[in-house]
PDB file of C-alpha atoms in Angstrom:
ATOM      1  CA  UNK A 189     164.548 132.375  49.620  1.00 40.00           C
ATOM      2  CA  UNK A 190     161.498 131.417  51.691  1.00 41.00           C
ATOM      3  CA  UNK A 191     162.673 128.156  51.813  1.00 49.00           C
ATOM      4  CA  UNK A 192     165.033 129.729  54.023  1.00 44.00           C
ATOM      5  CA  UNK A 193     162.784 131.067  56.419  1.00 46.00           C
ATOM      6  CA  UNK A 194     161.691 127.443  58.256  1.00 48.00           C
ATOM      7  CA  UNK A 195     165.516 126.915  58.541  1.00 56.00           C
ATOM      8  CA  UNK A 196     166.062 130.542  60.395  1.00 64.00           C
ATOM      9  CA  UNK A 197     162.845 130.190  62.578  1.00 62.00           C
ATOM     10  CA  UNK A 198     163.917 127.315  63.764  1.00 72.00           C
ATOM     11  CA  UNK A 199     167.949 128.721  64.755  1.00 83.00           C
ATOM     12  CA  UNK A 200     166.095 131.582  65.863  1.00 85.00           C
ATOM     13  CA  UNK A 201     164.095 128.981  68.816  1.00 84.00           C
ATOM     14  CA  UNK A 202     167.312 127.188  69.794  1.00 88.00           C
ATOM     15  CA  UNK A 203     168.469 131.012  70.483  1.00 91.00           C
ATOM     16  CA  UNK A 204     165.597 131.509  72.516  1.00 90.00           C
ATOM     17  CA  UNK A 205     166.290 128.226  74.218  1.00 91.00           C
ATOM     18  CA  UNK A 206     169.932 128.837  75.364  1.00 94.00           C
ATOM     19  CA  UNK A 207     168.813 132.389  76.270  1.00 95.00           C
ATOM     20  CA  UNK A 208     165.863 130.832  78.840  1.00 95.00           C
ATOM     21  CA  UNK A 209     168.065 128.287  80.038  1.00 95.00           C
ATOM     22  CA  UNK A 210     170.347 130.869  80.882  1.00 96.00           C
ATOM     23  CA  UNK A 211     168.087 132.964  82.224  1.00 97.00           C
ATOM     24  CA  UNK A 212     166.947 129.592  84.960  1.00 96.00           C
ATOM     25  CA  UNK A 213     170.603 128.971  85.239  1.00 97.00           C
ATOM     26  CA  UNK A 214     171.215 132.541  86.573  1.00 97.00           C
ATOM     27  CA  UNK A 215     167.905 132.595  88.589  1.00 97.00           C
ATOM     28  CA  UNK A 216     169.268 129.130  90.207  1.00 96.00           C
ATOM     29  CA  UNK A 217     172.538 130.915  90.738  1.00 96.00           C
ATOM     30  CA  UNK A 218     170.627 134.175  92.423  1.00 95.00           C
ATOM     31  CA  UNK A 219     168.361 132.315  94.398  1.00 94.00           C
ATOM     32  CA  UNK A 220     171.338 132.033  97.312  1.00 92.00           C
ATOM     33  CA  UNK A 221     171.379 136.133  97.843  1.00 91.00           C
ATOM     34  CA  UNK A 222     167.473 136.819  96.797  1.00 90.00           C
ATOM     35  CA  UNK A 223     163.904 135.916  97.303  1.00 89.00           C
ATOM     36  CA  UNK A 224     161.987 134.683  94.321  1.00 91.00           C
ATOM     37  CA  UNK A 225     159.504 137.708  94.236  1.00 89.00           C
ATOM     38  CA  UNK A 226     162.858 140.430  93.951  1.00 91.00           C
ATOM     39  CA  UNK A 227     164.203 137.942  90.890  1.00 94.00           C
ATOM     40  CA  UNK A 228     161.080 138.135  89.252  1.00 95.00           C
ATOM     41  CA  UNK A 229     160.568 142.162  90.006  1.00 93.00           C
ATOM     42  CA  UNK A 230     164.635 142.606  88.301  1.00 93.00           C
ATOM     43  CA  UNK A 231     163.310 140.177  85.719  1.00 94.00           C
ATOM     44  CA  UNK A 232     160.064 142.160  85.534  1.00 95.00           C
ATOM     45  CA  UNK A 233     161.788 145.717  85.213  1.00 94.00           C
ATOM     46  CA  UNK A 234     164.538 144.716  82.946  1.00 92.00           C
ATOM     47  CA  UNK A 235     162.507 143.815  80.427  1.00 90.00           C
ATOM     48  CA  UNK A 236     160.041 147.090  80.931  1.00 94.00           C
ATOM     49  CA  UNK A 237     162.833 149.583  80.477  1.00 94.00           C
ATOM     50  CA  UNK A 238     163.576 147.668  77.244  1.00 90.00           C
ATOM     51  CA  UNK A 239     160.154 147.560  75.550  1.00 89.00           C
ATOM     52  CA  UNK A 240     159.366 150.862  77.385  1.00 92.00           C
ATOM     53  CA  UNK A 241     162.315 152.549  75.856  1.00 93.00           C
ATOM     54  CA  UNK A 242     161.577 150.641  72.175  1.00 89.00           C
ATOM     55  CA  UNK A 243     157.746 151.766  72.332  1.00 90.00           C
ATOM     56  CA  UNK A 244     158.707 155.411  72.850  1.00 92.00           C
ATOM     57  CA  UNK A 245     161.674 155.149  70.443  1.00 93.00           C
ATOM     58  CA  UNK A 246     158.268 153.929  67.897  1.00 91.00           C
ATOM     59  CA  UNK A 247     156.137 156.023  68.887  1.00 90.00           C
ATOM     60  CA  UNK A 248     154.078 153.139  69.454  1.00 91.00           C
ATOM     61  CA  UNK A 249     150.345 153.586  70.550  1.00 91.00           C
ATOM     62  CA  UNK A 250     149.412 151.684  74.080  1.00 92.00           C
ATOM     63  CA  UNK A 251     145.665 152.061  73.784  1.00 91.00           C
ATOM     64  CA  UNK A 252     143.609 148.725  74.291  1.00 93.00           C
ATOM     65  CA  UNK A 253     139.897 147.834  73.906  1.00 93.00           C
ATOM     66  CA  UNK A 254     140.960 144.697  76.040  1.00 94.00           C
ATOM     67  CA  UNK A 255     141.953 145.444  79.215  1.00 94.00           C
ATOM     68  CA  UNK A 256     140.455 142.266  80.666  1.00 94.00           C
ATOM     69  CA  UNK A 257     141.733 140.149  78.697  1.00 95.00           C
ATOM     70  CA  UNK A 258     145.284 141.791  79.554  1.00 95.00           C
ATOM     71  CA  UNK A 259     144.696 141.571  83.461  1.00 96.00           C
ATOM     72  CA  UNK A 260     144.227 138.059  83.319  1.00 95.00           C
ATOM     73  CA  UNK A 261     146.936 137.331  81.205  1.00 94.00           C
ATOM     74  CA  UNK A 262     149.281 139.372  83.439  1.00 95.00           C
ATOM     75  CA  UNK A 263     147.952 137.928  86.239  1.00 96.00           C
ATOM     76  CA  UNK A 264     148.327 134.716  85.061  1.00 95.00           C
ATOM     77  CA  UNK A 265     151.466 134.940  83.997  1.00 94.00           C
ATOM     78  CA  UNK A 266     153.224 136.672  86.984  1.00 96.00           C
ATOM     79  CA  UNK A 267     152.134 134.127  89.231  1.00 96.00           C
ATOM     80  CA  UNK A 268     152.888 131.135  86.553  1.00 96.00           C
ATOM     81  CA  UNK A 269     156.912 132.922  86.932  1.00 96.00           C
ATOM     82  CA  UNK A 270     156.808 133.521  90.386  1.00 96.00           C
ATOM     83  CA  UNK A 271     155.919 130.105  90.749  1.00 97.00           C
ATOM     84  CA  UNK A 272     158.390 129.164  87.991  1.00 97.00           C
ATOM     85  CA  UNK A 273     161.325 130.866  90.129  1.00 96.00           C
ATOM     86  CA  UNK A 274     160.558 129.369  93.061  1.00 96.00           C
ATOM     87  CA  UNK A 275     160.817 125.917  91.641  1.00 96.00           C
ATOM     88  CA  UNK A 276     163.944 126.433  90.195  1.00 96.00           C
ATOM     89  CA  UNK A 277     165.636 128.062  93.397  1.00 94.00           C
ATOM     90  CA  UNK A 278     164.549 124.312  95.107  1.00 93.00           C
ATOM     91  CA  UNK A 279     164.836 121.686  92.664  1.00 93.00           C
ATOM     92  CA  UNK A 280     166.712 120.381  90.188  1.00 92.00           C
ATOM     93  CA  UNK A 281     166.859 122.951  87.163  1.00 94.00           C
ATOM     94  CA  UNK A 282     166.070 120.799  84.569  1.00 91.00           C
ATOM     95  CA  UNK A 283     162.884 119.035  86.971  1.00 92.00           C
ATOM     96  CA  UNK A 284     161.662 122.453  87.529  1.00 94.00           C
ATOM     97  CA  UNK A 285     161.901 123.497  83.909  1.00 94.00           C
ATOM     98  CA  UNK A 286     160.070 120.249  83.059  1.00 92.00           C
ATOM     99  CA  UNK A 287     157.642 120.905  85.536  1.00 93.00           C
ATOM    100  CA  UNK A 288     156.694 124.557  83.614  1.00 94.00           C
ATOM    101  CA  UNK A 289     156.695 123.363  80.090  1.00 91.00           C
ATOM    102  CA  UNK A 290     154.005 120.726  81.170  1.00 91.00           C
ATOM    103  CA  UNK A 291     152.140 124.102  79.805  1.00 88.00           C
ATOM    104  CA  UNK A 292     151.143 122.723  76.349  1.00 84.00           C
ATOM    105  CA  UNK A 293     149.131 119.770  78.357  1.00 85.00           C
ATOM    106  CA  UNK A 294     147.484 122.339  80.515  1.00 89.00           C
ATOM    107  CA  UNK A 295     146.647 124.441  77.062  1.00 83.00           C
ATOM    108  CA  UNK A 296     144.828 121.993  75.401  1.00 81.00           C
ATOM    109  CA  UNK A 297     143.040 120.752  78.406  1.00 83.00           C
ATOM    110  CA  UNK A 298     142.090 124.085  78.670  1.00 85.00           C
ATOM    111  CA  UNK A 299     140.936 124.755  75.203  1.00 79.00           C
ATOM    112  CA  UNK A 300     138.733 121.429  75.781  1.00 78.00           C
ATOM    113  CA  UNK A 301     137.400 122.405  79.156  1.00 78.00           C
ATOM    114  CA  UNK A 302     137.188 126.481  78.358  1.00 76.00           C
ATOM    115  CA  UNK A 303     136.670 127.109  74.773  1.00 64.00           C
ATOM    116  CA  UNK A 304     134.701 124.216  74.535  1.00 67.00           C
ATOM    117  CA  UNK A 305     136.600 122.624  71.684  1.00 63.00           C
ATOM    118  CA  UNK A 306     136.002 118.636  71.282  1.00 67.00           C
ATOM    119  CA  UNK A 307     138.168 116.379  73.146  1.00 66.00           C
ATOM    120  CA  UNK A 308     140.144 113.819  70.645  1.00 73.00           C
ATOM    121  CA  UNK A 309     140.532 110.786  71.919  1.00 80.00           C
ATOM    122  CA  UNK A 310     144.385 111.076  71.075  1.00 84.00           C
ATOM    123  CA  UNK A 311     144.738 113.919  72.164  1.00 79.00           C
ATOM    124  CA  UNK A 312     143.366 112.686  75.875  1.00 80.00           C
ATOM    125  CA  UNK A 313     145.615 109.839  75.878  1.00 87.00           C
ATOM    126  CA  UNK A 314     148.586 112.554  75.385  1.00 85.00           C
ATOM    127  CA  UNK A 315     147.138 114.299  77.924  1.00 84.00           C
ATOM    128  CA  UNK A 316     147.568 111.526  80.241  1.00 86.00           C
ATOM    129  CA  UNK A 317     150.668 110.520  79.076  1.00 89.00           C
ATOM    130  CA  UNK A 318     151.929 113.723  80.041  1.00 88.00           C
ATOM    131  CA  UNK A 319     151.518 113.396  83.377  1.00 87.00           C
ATOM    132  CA  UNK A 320     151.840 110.012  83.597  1.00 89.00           C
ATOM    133  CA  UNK A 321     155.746 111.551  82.956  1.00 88.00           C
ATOM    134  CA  UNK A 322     155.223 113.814  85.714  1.00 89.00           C
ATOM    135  CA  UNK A 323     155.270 111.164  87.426  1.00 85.00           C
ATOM    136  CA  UNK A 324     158.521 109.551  86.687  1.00 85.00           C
ATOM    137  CA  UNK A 325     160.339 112.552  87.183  1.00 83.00           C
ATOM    138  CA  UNK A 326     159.202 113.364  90.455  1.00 80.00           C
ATOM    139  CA  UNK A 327     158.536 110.022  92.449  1.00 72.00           C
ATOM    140  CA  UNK A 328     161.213 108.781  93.802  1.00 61.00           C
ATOM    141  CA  UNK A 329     163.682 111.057  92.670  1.00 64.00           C
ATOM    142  CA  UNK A 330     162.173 113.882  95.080  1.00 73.00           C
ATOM    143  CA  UNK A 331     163.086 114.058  98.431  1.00 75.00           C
ATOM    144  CA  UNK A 332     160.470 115.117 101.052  1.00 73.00           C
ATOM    145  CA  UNK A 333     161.753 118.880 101.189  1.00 81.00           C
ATOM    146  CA  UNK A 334     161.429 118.986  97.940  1.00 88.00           C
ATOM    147  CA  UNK A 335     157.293 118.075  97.283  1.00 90.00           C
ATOM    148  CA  UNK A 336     155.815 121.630  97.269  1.00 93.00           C
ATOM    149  CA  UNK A 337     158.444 123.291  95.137  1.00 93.00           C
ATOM    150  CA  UNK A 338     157.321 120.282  92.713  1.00 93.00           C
ATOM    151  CA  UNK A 339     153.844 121.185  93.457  1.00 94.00           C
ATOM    152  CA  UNK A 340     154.360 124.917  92.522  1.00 96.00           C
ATOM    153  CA  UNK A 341     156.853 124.172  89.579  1.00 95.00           C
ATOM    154  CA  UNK A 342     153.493 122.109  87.987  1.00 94.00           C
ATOM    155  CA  UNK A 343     150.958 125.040  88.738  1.00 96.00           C
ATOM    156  CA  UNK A 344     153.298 127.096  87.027  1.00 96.00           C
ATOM    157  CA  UNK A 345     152.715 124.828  84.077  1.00 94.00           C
ATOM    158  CA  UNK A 346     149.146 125.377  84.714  1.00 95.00           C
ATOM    159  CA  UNK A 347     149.651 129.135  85.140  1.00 94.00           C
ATOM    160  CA  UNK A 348     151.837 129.280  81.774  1.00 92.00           C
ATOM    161  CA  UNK A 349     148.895 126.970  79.900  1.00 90.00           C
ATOM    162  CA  UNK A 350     146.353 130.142  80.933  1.00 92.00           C
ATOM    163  CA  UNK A 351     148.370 132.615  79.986  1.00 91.00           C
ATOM    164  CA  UNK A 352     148.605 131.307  76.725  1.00 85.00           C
ATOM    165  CA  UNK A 353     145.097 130.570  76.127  1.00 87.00           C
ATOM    166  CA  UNK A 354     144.603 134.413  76.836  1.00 90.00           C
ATOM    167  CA  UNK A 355     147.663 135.472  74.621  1.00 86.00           C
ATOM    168  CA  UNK A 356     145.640 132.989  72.101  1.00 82.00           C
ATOM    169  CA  UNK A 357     142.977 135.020  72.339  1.00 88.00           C
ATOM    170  CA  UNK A 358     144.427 138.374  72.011  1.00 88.00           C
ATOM    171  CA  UNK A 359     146.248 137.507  68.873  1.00 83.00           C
ATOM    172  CA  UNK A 360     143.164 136.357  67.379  1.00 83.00           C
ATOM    173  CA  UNK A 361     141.410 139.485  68.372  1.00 90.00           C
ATOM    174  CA  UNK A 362     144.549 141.428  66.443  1.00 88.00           C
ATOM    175  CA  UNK A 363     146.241 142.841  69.538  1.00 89.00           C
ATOM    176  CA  UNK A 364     150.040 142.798  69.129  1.00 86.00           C
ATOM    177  CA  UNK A 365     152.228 140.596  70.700  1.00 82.00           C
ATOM    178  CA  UNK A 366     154.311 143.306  71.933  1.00 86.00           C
ATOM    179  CA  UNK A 367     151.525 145.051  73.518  1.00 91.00           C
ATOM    180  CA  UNK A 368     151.256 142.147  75.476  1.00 89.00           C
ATOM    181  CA  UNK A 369     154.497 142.071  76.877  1.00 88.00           C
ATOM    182  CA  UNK A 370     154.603 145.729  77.613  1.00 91.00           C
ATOM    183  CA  UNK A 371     151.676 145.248  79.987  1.00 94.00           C
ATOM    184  CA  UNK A 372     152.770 142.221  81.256  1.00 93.00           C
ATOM    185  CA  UNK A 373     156.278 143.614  82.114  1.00 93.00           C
ATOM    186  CA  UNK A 374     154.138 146.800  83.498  1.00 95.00           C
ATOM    187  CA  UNK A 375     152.147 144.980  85.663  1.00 96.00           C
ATOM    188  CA  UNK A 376     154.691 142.470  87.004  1.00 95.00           C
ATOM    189  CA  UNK A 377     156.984 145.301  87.839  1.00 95.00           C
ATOM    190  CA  UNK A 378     154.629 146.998  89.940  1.00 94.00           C
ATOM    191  CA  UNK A 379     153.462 144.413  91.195  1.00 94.00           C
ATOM    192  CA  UNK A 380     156.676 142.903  92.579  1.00 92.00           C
ATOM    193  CA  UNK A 381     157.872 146.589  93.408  1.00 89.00           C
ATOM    194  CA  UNK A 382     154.744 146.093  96.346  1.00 88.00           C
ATOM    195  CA  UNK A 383     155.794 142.657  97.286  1.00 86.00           C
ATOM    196  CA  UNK A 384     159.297 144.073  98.246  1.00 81.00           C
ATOM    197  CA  UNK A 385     158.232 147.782  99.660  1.00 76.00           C
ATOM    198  CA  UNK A 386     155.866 145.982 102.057  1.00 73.00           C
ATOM    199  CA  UNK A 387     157.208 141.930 102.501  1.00 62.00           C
ATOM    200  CA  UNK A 388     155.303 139.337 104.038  1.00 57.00           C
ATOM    201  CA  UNK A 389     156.740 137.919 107.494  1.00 51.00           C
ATOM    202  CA  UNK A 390     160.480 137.653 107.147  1.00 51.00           C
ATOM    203  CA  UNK A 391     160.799 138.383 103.696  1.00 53.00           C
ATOM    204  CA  UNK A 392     162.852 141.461 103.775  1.00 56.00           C
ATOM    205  CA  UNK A 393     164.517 142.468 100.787  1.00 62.00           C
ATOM    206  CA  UNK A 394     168.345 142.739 100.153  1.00 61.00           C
ATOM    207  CA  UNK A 395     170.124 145.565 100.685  1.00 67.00           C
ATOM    208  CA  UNK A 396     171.201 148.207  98.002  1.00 76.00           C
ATOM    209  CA  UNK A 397     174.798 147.003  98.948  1.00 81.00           C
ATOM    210  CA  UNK A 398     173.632 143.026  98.384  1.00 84.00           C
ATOM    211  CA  UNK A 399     171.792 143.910  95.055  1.00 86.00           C
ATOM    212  CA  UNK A 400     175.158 146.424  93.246  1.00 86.00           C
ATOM    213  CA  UNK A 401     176.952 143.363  94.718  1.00 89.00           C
ATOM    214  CA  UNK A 402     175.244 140.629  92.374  1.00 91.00           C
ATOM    215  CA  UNK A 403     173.946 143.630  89.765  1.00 92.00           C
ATOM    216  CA  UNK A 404     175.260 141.042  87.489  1.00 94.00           C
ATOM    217  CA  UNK A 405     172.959 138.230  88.059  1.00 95.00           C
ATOM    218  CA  UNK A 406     169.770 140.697  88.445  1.00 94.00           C
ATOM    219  CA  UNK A 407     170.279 142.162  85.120  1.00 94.00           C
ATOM    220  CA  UNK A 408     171.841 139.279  83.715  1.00 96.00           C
ATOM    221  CA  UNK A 409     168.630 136.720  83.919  1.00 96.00           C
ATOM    222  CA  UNK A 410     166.423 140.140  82.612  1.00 94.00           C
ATOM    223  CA  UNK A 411     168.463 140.486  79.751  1.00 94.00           C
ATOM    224  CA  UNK A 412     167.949 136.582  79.050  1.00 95.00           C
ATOM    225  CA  UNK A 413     164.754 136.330  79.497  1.00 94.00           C
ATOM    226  CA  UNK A 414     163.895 139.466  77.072  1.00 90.00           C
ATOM    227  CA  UNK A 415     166.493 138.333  74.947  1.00 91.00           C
ATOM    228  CA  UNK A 416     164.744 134.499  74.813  1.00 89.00           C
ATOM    229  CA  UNK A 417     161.366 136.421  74.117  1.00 86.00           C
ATOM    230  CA  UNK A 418     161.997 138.152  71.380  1.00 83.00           C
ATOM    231  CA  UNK A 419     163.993 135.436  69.991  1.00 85.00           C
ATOM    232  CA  UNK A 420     161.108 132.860  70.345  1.00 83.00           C
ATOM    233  CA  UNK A 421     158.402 135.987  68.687  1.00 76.00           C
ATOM    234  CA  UNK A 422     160.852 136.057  65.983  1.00 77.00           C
ATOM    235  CA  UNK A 423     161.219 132.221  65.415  1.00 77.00           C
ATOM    236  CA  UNK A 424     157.459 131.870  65.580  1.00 71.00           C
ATOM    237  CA  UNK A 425     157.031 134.655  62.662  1.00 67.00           C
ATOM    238  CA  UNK A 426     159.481 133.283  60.477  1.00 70.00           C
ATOM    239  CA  UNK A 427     159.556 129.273  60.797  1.00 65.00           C
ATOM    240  CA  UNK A 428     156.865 126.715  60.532  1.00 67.00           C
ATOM    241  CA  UNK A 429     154.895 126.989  63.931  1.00 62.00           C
ATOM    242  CA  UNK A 430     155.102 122.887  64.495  1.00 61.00           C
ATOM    243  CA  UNK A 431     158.857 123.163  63.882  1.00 66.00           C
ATOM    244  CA  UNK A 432     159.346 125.963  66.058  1.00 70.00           C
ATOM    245  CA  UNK A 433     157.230 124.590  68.956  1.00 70.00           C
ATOM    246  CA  UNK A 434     159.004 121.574  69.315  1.00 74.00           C
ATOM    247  CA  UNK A 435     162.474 123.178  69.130  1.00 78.00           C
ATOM    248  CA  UNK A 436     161.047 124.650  72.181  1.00 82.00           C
ATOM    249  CA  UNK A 437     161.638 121.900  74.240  1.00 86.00           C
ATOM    250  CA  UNK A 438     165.412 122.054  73.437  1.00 88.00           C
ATOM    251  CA  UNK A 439     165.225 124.651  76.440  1.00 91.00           C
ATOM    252  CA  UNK A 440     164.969 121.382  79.052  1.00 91.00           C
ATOM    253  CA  UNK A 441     168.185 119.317  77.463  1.00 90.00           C
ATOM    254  CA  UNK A 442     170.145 122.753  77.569  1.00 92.00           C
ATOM    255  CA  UNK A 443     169.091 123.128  80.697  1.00 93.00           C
ATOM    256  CA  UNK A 444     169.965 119.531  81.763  1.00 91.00           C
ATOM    257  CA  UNK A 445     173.454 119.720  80.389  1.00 91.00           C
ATOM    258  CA  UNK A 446     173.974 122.971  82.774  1.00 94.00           C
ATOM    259  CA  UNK A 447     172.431 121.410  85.767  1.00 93.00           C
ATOM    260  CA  UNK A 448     175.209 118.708  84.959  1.00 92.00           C
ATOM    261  CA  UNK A 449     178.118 121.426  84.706  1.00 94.00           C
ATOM    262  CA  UNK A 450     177.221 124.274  87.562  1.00 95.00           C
ATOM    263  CA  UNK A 451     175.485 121.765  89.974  1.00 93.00           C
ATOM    264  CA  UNK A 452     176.158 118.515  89.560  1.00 92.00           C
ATOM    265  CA  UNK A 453     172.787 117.983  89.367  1.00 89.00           C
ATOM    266  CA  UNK A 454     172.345 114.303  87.711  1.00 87.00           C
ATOM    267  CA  UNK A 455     168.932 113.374  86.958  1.00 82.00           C
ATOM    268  CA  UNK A 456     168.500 109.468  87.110  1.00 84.00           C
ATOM    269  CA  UNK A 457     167.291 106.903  84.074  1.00 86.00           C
ATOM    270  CA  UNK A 458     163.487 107.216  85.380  1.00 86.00           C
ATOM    271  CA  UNK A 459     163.875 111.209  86.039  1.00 87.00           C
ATOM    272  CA  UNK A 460     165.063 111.222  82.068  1.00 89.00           C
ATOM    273  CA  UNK A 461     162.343 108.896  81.578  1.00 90.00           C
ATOM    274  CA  UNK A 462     159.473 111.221  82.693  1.00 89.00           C
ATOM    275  CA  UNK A 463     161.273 114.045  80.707  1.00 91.00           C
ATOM    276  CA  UNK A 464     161.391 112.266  77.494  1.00 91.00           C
ATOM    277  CA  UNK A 465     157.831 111.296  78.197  1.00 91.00           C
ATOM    278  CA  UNK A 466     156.878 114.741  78.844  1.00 90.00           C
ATOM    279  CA  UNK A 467     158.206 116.334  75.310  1.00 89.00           C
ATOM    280  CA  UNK A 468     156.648 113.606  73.512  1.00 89.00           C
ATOM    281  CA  UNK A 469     153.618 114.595  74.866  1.00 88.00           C
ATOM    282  CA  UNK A 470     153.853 118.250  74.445  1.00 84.00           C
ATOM    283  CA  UNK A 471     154.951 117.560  71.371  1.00 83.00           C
ATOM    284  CA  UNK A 472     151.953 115.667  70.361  1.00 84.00           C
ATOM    285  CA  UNK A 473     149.870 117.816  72.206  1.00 81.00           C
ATOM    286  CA  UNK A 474     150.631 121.021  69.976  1.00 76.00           C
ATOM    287  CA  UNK A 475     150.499 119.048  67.003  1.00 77.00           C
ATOM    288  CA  UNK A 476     146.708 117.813  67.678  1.00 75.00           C
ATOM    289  CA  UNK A 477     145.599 121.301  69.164  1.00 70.00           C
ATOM    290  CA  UNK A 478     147.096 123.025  65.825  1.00 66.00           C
ATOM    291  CA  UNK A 479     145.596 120.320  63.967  1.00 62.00           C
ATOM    292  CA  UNK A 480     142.220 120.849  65.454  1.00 57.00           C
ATOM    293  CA  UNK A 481     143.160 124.646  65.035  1.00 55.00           C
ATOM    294  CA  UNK A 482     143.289 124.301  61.104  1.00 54.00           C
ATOM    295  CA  UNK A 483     139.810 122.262  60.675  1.00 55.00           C
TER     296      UNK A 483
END
């Protein structure tokens, strides 16, 4: 029977995959009627009711002796999606999911610069390998429009990579991971809720009769996106955690394949170059870090 459990983990992950790429797909698709900062606030509150309504269902306690640590990660984290949404309402979708899941690069970079863990020599050649596929994806195949959403899809690699390091952290301390989320989701929510109350220049939000219009989409890439969560927590707590990492990555080619269908979006032989480079990479760059992880 637990032979069984590597096997689920990992259908559990490609779950989680088709349930992000849906989630970009529909973000892609709602980017034509909203701003980035009201996708991530429907994202955002979606996914609050949900783990609101499960923690009082639970009785679940939301006390915390690490309140820092949760600020930064939900800092860190809203920014890495905001970021993350942006890229995806200007570029290709699978280039700007690409782009974020550069995060396992920017992870064990920072565990080498941060946590002061030693830098393997392998493990800095992946590193630069990496982003050496960066690279090929986005020169030539971006167009000059087209630089600073590349720009802010890789910082929300980097954005993702901290977050991680702090949800790293947290576990290790014992804090659950659904604490995390709740707080996360919390914070985001209010946070976006600002953003739209009181917009910057021209960013005025939709109308009431805009957002019942495309309720669909709003709800629809919240429900993804908590549905792709809890599928990935599940996979991680039931498969191998090298397995389910690198099933991860699945998210890109699903994505790819959707671009393809709902966009016509075809990425050229050096733009699937640069994204087989950067898998390979993350890839290798989980293994190492868990390696190091486990001496």
């Amino acid at each position: 029977m637990m032979n069984l459990f590597p096997r689920l983990g990992a259908g559990w992950m490609l779950v989680a995959g088709v349930s992000f790429s849906c989630m970009g797909l529909l973000v892609k698709f709602g980017a034509n009627y909203f701003s980035s900062a009201e996708l991530v606030f429907y994202r955002s509150i979606v996914g609050f009711i949900f783990i609101g309504m499960s923690v009082l269902v639970e009785k679940r306690s939301l006390l915390t002796p690490y309140w820092p640590l949760h600020i930064v990660r939900s800092a860190a984290g809203l920014i890495s999606l905001w970021l993350f949404f942006y890229a995806i309402s200007h570029l290709p979708l699978a280039t700007a999911i690409t782009l974020n899941y550069t995060s396992p690069l920017f992870l064990a970079l920072l565990l080498t610069v941060i946590a002061r863990e030693k830098l393997n020599p392998l493990l800095l050649f992946v590193l630069l390998l990496g982003f050496v596929g960066v690279v090929f994806i986005l020169k030539p195949h971006i167009n000059d429009n087209q630089w600073f959403a590349a720009l802010m899809g890789l910082l929300s690699g980097f954005g993702a990579g901290v977050s991680y390091l702090v949800v790293r952290t947290m576990g290790q301390k014992g804090e659950p991971e659904w604490r995390v989320v709740f707080y996360f989701s919390a914070f985001s929510s209010v946070v976006m809720a600002l953003v739209m109350f009181f917009p910057l220049g021209n960013a005025v939000p939709q109308s009431w009769q805009v957002v019942k219009q495309h309720l669909g989409i709003l709800v629809g890439v919240g429900v993804a996106a908590t549905l792709g969560q809890l599928t990935m927590t599940r996979a991680y707590r039931l498969g191998k955690t090298l397995l389910v990492a690198n099933l991860a990555y699945a998210t890109i080619v699903i994505s790819a394949v959707m671009g393809v269908i709902f966009f016509k979006e075809w990425l050229s032989t050096g733009a699937w170059v640069g994204v087989a480079i950067v898998i390979s990479s993350g890839i290798s760059a989980s293994w190492l870090t868990n390696k190091r992880a486990m001496e």
